[in-house]
Short mmCIF file of C-alpha atoms and ligand atoms in Angstrom, two decimals:
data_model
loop_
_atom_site.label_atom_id
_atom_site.label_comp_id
_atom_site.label_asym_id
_atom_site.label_seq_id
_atom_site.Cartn_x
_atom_site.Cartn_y
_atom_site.Cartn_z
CA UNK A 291 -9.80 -13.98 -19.39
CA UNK A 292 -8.46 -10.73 -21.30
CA UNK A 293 -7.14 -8.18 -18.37
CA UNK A 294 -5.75 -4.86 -17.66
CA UNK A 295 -3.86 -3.75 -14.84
CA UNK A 296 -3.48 -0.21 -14.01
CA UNK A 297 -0.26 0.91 -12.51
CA UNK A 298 3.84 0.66 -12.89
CA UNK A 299 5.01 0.15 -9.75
CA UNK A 300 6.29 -3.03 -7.62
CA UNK A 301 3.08 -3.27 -6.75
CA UNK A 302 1.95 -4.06 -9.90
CA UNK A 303 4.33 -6.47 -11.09
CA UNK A 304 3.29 -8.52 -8.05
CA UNK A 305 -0.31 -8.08 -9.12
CA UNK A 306 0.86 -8.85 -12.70
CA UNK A 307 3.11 -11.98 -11.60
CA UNK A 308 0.59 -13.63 -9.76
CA UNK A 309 -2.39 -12.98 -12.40
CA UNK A 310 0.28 -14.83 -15.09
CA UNK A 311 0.43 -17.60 -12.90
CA UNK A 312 -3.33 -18.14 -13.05
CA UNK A 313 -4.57 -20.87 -15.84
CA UNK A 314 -7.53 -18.18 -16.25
CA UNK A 315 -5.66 -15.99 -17.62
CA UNK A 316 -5.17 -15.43 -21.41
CA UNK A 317 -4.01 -12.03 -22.21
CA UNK A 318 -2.48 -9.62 -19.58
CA UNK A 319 -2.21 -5.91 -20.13
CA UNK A 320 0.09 -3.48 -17.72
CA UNK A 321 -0.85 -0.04 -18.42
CA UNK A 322 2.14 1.76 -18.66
CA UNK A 323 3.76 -1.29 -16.84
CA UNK A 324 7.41 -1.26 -16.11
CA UNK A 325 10.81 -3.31 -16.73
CA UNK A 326 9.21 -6.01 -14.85
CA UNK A 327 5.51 -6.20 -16.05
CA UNK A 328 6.73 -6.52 -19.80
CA UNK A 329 8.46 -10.38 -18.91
CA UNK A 330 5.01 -11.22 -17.53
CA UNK A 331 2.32 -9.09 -19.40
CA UNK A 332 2.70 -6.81 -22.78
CA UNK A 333 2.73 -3.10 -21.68
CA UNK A 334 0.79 -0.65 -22.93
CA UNK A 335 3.26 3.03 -22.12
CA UNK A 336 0.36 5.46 -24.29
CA UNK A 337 -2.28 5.27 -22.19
CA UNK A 338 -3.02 7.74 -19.45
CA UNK A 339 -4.29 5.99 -16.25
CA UNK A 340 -6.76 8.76 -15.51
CA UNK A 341 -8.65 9.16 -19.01
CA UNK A 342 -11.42 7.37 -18.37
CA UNK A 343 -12.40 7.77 -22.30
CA UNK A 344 -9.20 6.35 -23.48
CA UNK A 345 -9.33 3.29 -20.94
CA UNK A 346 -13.00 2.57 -22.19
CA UNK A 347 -12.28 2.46 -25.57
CA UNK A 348 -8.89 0.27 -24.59
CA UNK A 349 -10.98 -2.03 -22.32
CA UNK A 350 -14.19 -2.62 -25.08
CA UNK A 351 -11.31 -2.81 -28.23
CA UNK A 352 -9.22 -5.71 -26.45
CA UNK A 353 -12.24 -7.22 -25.47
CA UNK A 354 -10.99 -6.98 -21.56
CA UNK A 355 -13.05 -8.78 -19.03
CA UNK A 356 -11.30 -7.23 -15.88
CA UNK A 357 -9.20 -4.27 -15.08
CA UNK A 358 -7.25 -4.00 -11.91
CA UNK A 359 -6.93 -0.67 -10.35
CA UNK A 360 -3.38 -0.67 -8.45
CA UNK A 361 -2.55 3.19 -7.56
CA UNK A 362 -4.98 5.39 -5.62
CA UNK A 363 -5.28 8.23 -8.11
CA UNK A 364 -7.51 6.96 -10.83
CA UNK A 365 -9.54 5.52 -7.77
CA UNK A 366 -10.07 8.77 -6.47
CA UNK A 367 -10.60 10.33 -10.13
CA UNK A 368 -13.45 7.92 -10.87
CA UNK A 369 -11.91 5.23 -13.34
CA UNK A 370 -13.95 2.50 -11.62
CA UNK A 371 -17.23 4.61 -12.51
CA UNK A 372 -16.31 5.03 -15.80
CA UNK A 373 -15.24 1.63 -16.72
CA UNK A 374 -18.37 -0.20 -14.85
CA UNK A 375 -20.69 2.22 -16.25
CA UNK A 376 -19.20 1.09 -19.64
CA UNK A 377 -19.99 -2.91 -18.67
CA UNK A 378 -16.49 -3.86 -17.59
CA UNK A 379 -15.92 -5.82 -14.47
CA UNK A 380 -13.56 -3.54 -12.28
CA UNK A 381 -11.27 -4.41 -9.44
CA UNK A 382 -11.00 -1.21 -7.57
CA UNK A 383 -13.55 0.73 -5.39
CA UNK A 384 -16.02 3.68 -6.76
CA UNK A 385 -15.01 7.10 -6.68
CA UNK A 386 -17.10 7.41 -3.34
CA UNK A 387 -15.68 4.10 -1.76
CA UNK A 388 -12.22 5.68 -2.90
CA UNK A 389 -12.69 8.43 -0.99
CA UNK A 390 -11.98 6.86 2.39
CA UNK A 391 -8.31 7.51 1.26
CA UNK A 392 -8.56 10.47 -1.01
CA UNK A 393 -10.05 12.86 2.06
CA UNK A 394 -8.80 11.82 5.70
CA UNK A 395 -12.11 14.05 7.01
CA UNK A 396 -14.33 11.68 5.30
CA UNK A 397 -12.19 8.57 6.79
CA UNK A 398 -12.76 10.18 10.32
CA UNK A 399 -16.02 10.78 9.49
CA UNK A 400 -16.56 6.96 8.58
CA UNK A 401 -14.94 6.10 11.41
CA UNK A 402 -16.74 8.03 13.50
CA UNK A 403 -20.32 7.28 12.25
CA UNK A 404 -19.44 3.48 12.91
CA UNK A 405 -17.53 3.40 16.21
CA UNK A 406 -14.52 2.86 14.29
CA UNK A 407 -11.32 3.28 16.81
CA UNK A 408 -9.40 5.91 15.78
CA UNK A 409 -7.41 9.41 17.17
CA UNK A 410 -9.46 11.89 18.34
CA UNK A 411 -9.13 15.11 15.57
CA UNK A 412 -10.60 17.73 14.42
CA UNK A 413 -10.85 18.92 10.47
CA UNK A 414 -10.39 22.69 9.76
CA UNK A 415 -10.54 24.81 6.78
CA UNK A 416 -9.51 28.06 8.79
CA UNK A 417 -5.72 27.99 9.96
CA UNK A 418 -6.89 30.11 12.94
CA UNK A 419 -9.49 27.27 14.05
CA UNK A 420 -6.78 24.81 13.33
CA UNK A 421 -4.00 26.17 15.20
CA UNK A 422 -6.50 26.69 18.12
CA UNK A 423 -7.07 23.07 17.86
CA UNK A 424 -3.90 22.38 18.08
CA UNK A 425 -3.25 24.69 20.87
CA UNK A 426 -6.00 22.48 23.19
CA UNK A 427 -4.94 19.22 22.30
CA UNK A 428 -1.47 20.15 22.77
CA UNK A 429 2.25 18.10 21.57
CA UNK A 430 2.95 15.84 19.91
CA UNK A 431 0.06 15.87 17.79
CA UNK A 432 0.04 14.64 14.07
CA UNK A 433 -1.25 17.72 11.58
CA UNK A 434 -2.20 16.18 7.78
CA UNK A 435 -3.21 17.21 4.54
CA UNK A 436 -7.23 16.18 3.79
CA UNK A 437 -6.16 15.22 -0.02
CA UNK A 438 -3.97 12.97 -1.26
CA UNK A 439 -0.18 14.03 -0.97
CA UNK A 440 1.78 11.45 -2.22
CA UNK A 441 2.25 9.81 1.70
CA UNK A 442 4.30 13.52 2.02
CA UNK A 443 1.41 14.92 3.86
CA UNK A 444 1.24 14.13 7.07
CA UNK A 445 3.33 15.78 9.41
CA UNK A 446 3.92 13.95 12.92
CA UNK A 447 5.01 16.73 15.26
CA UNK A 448 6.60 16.80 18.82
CA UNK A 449 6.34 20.61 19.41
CA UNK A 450 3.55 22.47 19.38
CA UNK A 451 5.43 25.04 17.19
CA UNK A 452 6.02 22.44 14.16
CA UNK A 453 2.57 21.42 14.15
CA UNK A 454 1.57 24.95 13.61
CA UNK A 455 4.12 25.63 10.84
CA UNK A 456 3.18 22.23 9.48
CA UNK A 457 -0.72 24.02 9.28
CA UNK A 458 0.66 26.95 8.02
CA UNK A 459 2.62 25.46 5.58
CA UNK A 460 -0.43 23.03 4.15
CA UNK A 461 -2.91 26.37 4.07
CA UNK A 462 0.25 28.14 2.00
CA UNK A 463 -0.35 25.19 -0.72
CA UNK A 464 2.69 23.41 -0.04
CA UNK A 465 0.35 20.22 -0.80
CA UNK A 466 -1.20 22.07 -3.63
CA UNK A 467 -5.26 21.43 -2.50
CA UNK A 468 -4.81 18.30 -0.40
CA UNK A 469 -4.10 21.48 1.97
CA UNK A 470 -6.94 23.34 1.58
CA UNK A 471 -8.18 21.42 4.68
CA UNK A 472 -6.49 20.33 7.48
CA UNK A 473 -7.15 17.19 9.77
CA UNK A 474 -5.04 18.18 13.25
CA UNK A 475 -5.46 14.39 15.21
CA UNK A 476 -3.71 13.35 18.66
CA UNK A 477 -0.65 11.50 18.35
CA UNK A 478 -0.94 7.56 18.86
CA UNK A 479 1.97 5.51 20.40
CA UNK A 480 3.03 1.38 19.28
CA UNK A 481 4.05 -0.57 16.48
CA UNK A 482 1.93 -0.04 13.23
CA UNK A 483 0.46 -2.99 11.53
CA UNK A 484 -1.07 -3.08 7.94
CA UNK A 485 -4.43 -5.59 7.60
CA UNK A 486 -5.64 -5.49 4.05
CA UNK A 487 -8.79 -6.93 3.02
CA UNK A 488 -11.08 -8.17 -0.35
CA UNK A 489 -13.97 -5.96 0.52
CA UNK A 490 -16.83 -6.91 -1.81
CA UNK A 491 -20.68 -6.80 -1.41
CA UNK A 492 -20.09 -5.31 2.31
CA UNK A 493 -17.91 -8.46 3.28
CA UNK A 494 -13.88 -8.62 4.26
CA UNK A 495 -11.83 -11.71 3.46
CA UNK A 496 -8.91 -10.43 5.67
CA UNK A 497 -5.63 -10.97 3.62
CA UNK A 498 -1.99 -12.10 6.14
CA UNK A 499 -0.91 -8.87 8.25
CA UNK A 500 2.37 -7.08 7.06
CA UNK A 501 4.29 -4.34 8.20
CA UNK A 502 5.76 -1.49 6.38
CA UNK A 503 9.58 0.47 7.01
CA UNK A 504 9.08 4.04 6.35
CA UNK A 505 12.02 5.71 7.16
CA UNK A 506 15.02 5.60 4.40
CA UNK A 507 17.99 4.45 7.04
CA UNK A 508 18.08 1.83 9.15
CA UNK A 509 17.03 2.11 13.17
CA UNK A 510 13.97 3.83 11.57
CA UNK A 511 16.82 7.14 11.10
CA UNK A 512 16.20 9.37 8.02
CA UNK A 513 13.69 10.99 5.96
CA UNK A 514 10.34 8.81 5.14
CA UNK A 515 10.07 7.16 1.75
CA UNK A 516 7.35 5.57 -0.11
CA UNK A 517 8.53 2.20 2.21
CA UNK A 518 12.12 0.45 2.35
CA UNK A 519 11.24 -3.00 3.59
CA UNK A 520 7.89 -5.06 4.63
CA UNK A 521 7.18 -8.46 6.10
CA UNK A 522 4.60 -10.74 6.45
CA UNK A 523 3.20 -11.96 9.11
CA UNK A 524 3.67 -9.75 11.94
CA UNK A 525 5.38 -11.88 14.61
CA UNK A 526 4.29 -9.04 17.48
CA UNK A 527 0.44 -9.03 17.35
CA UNK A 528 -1.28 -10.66 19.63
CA UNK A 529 -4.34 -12.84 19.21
CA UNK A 530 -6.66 -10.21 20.85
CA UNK A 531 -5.53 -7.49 18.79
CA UNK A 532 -5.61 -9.86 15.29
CA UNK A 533 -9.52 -10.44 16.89
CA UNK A 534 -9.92 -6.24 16.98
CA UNK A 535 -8.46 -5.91 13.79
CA UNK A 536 -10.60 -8.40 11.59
CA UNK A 537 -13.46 -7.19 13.48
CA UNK A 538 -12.84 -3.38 12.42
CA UNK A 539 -12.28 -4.40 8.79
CA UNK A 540 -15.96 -6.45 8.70
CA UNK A 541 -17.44 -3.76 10.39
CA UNK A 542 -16.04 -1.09 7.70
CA UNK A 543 -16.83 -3.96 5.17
CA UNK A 544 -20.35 -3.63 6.14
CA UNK A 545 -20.24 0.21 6.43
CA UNK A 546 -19.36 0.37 2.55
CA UNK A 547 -22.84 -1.41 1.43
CA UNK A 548 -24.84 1.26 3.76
CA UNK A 549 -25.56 4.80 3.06
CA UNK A 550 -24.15 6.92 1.88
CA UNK A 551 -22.44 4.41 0.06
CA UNK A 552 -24.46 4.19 -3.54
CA UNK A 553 -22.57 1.31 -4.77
CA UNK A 554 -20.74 -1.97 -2.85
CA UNK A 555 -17.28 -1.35 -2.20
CA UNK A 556 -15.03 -3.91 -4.48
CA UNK A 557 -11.65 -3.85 -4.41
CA UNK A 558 -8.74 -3.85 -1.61
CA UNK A 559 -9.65 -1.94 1.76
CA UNK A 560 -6.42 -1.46 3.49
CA UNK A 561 -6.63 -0.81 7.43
CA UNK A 562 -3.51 0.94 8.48
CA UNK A 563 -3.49 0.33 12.40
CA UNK A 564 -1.65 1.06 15.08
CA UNK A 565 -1.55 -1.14 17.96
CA UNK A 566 -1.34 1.35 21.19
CA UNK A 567 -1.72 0.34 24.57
CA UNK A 568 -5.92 0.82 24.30
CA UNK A 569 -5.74 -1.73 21.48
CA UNK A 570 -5.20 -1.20 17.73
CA UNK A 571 -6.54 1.95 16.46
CA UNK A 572 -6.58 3.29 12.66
CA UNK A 573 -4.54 5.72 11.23
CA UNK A 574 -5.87 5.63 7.64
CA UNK A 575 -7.53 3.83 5.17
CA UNK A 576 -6.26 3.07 1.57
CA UNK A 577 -8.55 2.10 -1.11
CA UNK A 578 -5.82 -0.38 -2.60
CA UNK A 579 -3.16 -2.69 -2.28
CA UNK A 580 -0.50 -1.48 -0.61
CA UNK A 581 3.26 -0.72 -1.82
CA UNK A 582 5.47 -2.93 -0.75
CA UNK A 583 2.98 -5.13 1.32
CA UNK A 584 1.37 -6.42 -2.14
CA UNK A 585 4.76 -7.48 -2.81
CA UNK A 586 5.33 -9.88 0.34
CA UNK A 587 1.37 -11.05 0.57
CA UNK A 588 0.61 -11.93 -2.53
CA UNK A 589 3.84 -14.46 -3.10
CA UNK A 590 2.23 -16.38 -0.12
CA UNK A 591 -1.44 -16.24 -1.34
CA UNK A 592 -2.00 -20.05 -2.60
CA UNK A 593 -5.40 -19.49 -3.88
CA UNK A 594 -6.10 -18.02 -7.98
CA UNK A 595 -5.99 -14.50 -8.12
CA UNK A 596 -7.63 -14.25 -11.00
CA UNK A 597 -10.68 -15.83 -9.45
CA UNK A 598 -10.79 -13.48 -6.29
CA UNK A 599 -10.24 -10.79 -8.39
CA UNK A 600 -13.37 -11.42 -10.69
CA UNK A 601 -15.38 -12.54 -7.42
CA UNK A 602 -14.50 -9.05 -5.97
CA UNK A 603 -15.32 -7.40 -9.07
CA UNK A 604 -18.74 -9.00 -9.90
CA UNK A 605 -19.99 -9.65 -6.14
CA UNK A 606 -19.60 -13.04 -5.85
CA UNK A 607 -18.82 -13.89 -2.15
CA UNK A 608 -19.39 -17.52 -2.60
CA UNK A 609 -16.89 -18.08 -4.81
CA UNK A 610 -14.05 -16.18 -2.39
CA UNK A 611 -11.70 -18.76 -0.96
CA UNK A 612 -8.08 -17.43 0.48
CA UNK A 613 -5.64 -19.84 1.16
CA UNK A 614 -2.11 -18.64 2.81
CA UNK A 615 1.33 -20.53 2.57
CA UNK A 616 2.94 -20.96 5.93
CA UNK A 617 5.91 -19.61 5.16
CA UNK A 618 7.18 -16.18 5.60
CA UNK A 619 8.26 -13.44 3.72
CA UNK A 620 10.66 -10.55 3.95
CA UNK A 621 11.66 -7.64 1.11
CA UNK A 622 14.38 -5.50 0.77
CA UNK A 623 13.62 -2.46 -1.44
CA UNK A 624 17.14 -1.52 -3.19
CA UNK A 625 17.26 2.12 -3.96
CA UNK A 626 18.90 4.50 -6.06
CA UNK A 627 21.65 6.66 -3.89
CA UNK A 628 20.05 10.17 -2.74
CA UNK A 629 16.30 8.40 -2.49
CA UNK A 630 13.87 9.57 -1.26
CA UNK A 631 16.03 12.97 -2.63
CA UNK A 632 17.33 13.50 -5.78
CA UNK A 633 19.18 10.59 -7.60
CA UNK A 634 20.96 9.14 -10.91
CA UNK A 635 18.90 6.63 -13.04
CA UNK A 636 19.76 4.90 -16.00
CA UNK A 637 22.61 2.58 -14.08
CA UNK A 638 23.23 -1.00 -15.53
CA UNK A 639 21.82 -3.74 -13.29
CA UNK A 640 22.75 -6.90 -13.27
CA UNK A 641 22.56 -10.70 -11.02
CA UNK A 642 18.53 -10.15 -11.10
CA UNK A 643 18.54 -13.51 -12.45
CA UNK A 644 20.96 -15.11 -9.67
CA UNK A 645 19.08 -13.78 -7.13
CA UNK A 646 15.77 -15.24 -8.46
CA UNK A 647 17.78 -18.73 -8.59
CA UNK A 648 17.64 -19.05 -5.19
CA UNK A 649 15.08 -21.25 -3.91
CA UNK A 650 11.77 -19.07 -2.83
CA UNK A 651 13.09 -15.63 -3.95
CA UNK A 652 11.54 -13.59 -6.18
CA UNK A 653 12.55 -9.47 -7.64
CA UNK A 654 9.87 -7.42 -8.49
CA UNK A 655 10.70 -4.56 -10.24
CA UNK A 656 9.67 -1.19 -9.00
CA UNK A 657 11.72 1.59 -11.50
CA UNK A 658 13.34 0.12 -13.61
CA UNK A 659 13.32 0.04 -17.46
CA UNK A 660 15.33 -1.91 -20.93
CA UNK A 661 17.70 1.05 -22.32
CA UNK A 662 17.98 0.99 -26.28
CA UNK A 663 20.47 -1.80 -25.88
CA UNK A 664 17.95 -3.59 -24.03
CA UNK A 665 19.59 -3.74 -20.87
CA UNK A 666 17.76 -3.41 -17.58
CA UNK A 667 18.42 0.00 -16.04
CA UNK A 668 17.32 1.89 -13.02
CA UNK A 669 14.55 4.55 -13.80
CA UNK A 670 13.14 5.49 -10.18
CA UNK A 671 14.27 6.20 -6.58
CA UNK A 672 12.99 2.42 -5.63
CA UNK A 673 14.41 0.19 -8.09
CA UNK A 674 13.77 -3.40 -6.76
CA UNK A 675 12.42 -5.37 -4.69
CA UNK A 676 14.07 -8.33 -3.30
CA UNK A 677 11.65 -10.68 -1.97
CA UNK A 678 12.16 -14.03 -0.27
CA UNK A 679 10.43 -16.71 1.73
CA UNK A 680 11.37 -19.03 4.56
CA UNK A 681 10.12 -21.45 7.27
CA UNK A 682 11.02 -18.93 9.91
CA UNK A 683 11.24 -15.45 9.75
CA UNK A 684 14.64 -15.31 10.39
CA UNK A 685 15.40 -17.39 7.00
CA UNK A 686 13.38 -15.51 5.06
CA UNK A 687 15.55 -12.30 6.53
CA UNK A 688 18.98 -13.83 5.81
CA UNK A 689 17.71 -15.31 2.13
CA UNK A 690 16.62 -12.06 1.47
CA UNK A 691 19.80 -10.40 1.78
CA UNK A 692 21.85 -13.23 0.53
CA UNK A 693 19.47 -12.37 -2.58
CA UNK A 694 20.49 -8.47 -2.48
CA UNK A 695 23.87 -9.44 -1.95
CA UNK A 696 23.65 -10.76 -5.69
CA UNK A 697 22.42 -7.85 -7.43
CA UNK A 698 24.12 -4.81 -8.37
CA UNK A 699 24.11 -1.58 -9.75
CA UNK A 700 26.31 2.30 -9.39
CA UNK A 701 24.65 3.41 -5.94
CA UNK A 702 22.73 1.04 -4.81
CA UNK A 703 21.43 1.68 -1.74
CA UNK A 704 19.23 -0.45 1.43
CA UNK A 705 18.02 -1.07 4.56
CA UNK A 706 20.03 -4.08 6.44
CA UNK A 707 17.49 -4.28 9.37
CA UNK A 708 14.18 -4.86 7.89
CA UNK A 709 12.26 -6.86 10.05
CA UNK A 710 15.30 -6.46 13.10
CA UNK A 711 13.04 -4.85 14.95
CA UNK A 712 9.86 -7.16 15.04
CA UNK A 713 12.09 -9.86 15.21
CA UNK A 714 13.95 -8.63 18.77
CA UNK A 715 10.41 -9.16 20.28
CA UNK A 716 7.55 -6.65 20.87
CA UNK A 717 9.68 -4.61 23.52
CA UNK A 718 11.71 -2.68 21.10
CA UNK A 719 8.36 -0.64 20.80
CA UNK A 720 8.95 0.24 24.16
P1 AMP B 122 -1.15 8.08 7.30
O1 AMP B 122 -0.89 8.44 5.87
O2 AMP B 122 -2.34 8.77 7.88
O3 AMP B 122 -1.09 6.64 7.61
O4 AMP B 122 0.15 8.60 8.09
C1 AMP B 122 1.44 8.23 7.69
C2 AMP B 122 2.24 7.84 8.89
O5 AMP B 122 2.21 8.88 9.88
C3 AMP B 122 1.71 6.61 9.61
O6 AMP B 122 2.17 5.42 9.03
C4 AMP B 122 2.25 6.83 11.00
O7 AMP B 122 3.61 6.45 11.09
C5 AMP B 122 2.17 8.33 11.18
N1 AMP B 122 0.89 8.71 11.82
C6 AMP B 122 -0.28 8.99 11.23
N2 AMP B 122 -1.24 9.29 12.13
C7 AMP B 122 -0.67 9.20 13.34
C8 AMP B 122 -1.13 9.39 14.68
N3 AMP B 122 -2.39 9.76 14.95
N4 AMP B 122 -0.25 9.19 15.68
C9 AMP B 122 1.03 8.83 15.43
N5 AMP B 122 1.53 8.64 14.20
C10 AMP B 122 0.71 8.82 13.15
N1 LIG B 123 2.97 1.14 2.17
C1 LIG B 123 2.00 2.09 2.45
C2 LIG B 123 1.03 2.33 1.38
O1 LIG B 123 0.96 1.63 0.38
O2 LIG B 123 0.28 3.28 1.50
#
């Protein structure tokens, strides 16, 4: 099979690693790709990832029979409508199906319309109605963009005065017109869990649960990033609220083959929970893998990805089969120094190869790129990441940063808890 994936992050050198591995697959295309994708697939840098004209005419000239849709954006700007309607067998949800992450009020409003547990909100396009909102529900309360803002949009506020400058501030355009409406929602307490899901023909085939590490310092100190660390399982849920949590994502499985959806939902539904004291409750959707938790749940996915993929893509429930390894895993996201703020990029990096030689580690790259001397060099705020498996989560955590221990470049800069937290035992919530 000829395929394309979209995207040039970690994510999708996981995605890209784990299609190479499949026996199905004869060509693979990363479109742009990044220093990683290009040892696994040949990258394609010219292409835009949201011209649906110039992905058609890649798609029907290489003969593709599958393109992967890894980042949100050309979800949301309809590059699974364009390439179906063209005849090609997409990975990645509709435009409409997209949606549940491109406009929180229509994820609240899905949520809503099929007893979904969720905050209670409201979703404003006046300031004044939204700051009267607030005013009721009272602090903390969580104010977010509608659109998508990069993950910079949501503002989780203690005082009652910095959730009305955060409204303020989003109906000023500070998030461009993912502000032009606001979702104000009451603030939820617990550990957040991630629960992703093949969503195809209104069925979920729940993937391993991970959890995500925001914050740029460790203790969960520090401004929030696009995610420092994940791990997979999560040691701290409980069997009820694993029940809850697979029974939300086949319920919103279902949803997406109802009106007003026009089209099955194929692709990744991602369920971003948080399990208060009522039980776990969502605090988004994504309409895609997630970034870093692709990069710890796909190393322990035993079954062809190529084959779930096309399953997804084409409807074919019967032929979805997911087997998990055992083991755990654990990454470590090293950084450039200043991320998430301004930083350097173009530093040397070297023992990438050492670090792989360890038994059950892998590196995917997320910015990095071969300088004119063909050396790998940093070329984004998260650079790598370090990923490594064990029989217990606590060797998978010390392999992983023996791993980072081996790699090096000016400024590098990481967590040294990931994981700490769930491993101390569900109490450190508390
Ligand atoms: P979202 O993009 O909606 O997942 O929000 C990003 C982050 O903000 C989440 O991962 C949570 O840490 C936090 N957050 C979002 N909604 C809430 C809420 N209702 N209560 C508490 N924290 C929240
Ligand atoms: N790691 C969170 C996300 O991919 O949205």
């Amino acid at each position: 099979m000829n395929i394309a994936v979209l995207g040039s992050g970690g994510r999708e050198h996981a995605i890209c690693w784990a299609l190479a591995k499949s026996p199905k697959t004869e060509t693979l295309f990363a479109i742009p790709g990044n220093g990683g994708t290009a040892a696994v697939a040949e990258n394609v840098a010219s292409l835009d990832i949201c011209d649906a004209e110039a992905l058609v005419g890649f798609a029907q000239d290489r003969n593709i029979d599958l393109v992967v849709i890894g980042p949100e954006a050309p979800l949301v700007a309809g590059m699974a409508d364009a390439l179906r309607g063209a005849g090609i067998a997409v990975f990645g949800p509709d435009a409409q199906g997209a949606a549940l992450e491109g406009s929180k009020t229509v994820a609240k409003e899905f949520m809503d319309a099929n007893h979904i547990p969720t905050a209670a909100y409201g979703s404003f396009t006046s300031e004044v109605e939204a700051i009267n909102y607030a005013r009721q529900l009272g602090a903390p309360l969580v104010v977010k963009a509608d659109g998508l803002a990069a993950g910079k949009g949501v503002i989780v506020a203690e005082e009652l005065d910095t959730a009305e400058d955060a409204i303020r501030m989003c109906f000023e355009g500070e998030f461009g017109e993912a502000g032009n409406r606001v979702v104000v929602e009451e603030c939820l307490t617990g550990p957040e869990c991630s629960l992703l899901a093949f969503v195809t023909d209104g069925k979920a085939f729940c993937m391993a649960t991970a959890q995500d590490h925001k914050r740029a310092y460790n203790g969960d100190m520090g401004p929030n990033t696009g995610g420092m660390g994940v791990y997979s399982p999560v040691p701290i849920v409980t069997e009820e609220e694993m029940a809850t949590m697979v029974r939300v994502m086949e319920e919103s499985a279902a949803a997406t083959a109802r009106a007003p959806f026009e089209n099955d939902y194929r692709g990744v539904l991602y369920g971003g929970f948080m399990l208060t004291p009522e039980g776990p409750k969502v605090l988004e959707f994504n309409a895609r893998f997630g970034d870093p938790e692709t990069q710890v749940i796909l190393p322990r996915l035993e079954s062809d990805l190529v084959s779930i993929m096309y399953a997804v893509a084409t409807g074919d429930t019967a032929s979805i089969d997911l087997q998990w390894s055992p083991l755990w895993a654990v990454c470590v996201v090293l950084a450039s120094e200043g991320y998430p703020g301004a930083y350097e990029k173009g530093k040397v990096i070297l023992g990438v190869d050492e670090a792989e030689a360890l038994e059950n580690v892998v590196v995917f790259h997320a910015g990095t790129t071969l300088n004119a001397d063909g050396e790998l060099v940093t070329a984004g705020g998260r650079v790598l990441n370090v990923v490594a498996m064990g029989e217990s989560f606590d060797e998978a955590r010390e392999r992983a940063y023996e791993a980072c221990e081996l790699i090096n470049f000016e400024g590098k800069q990481y967590r040294t808890d990931i994981g700490a937290k769930a491993a101390a035992g569900r109490s450190s919530w508390e």
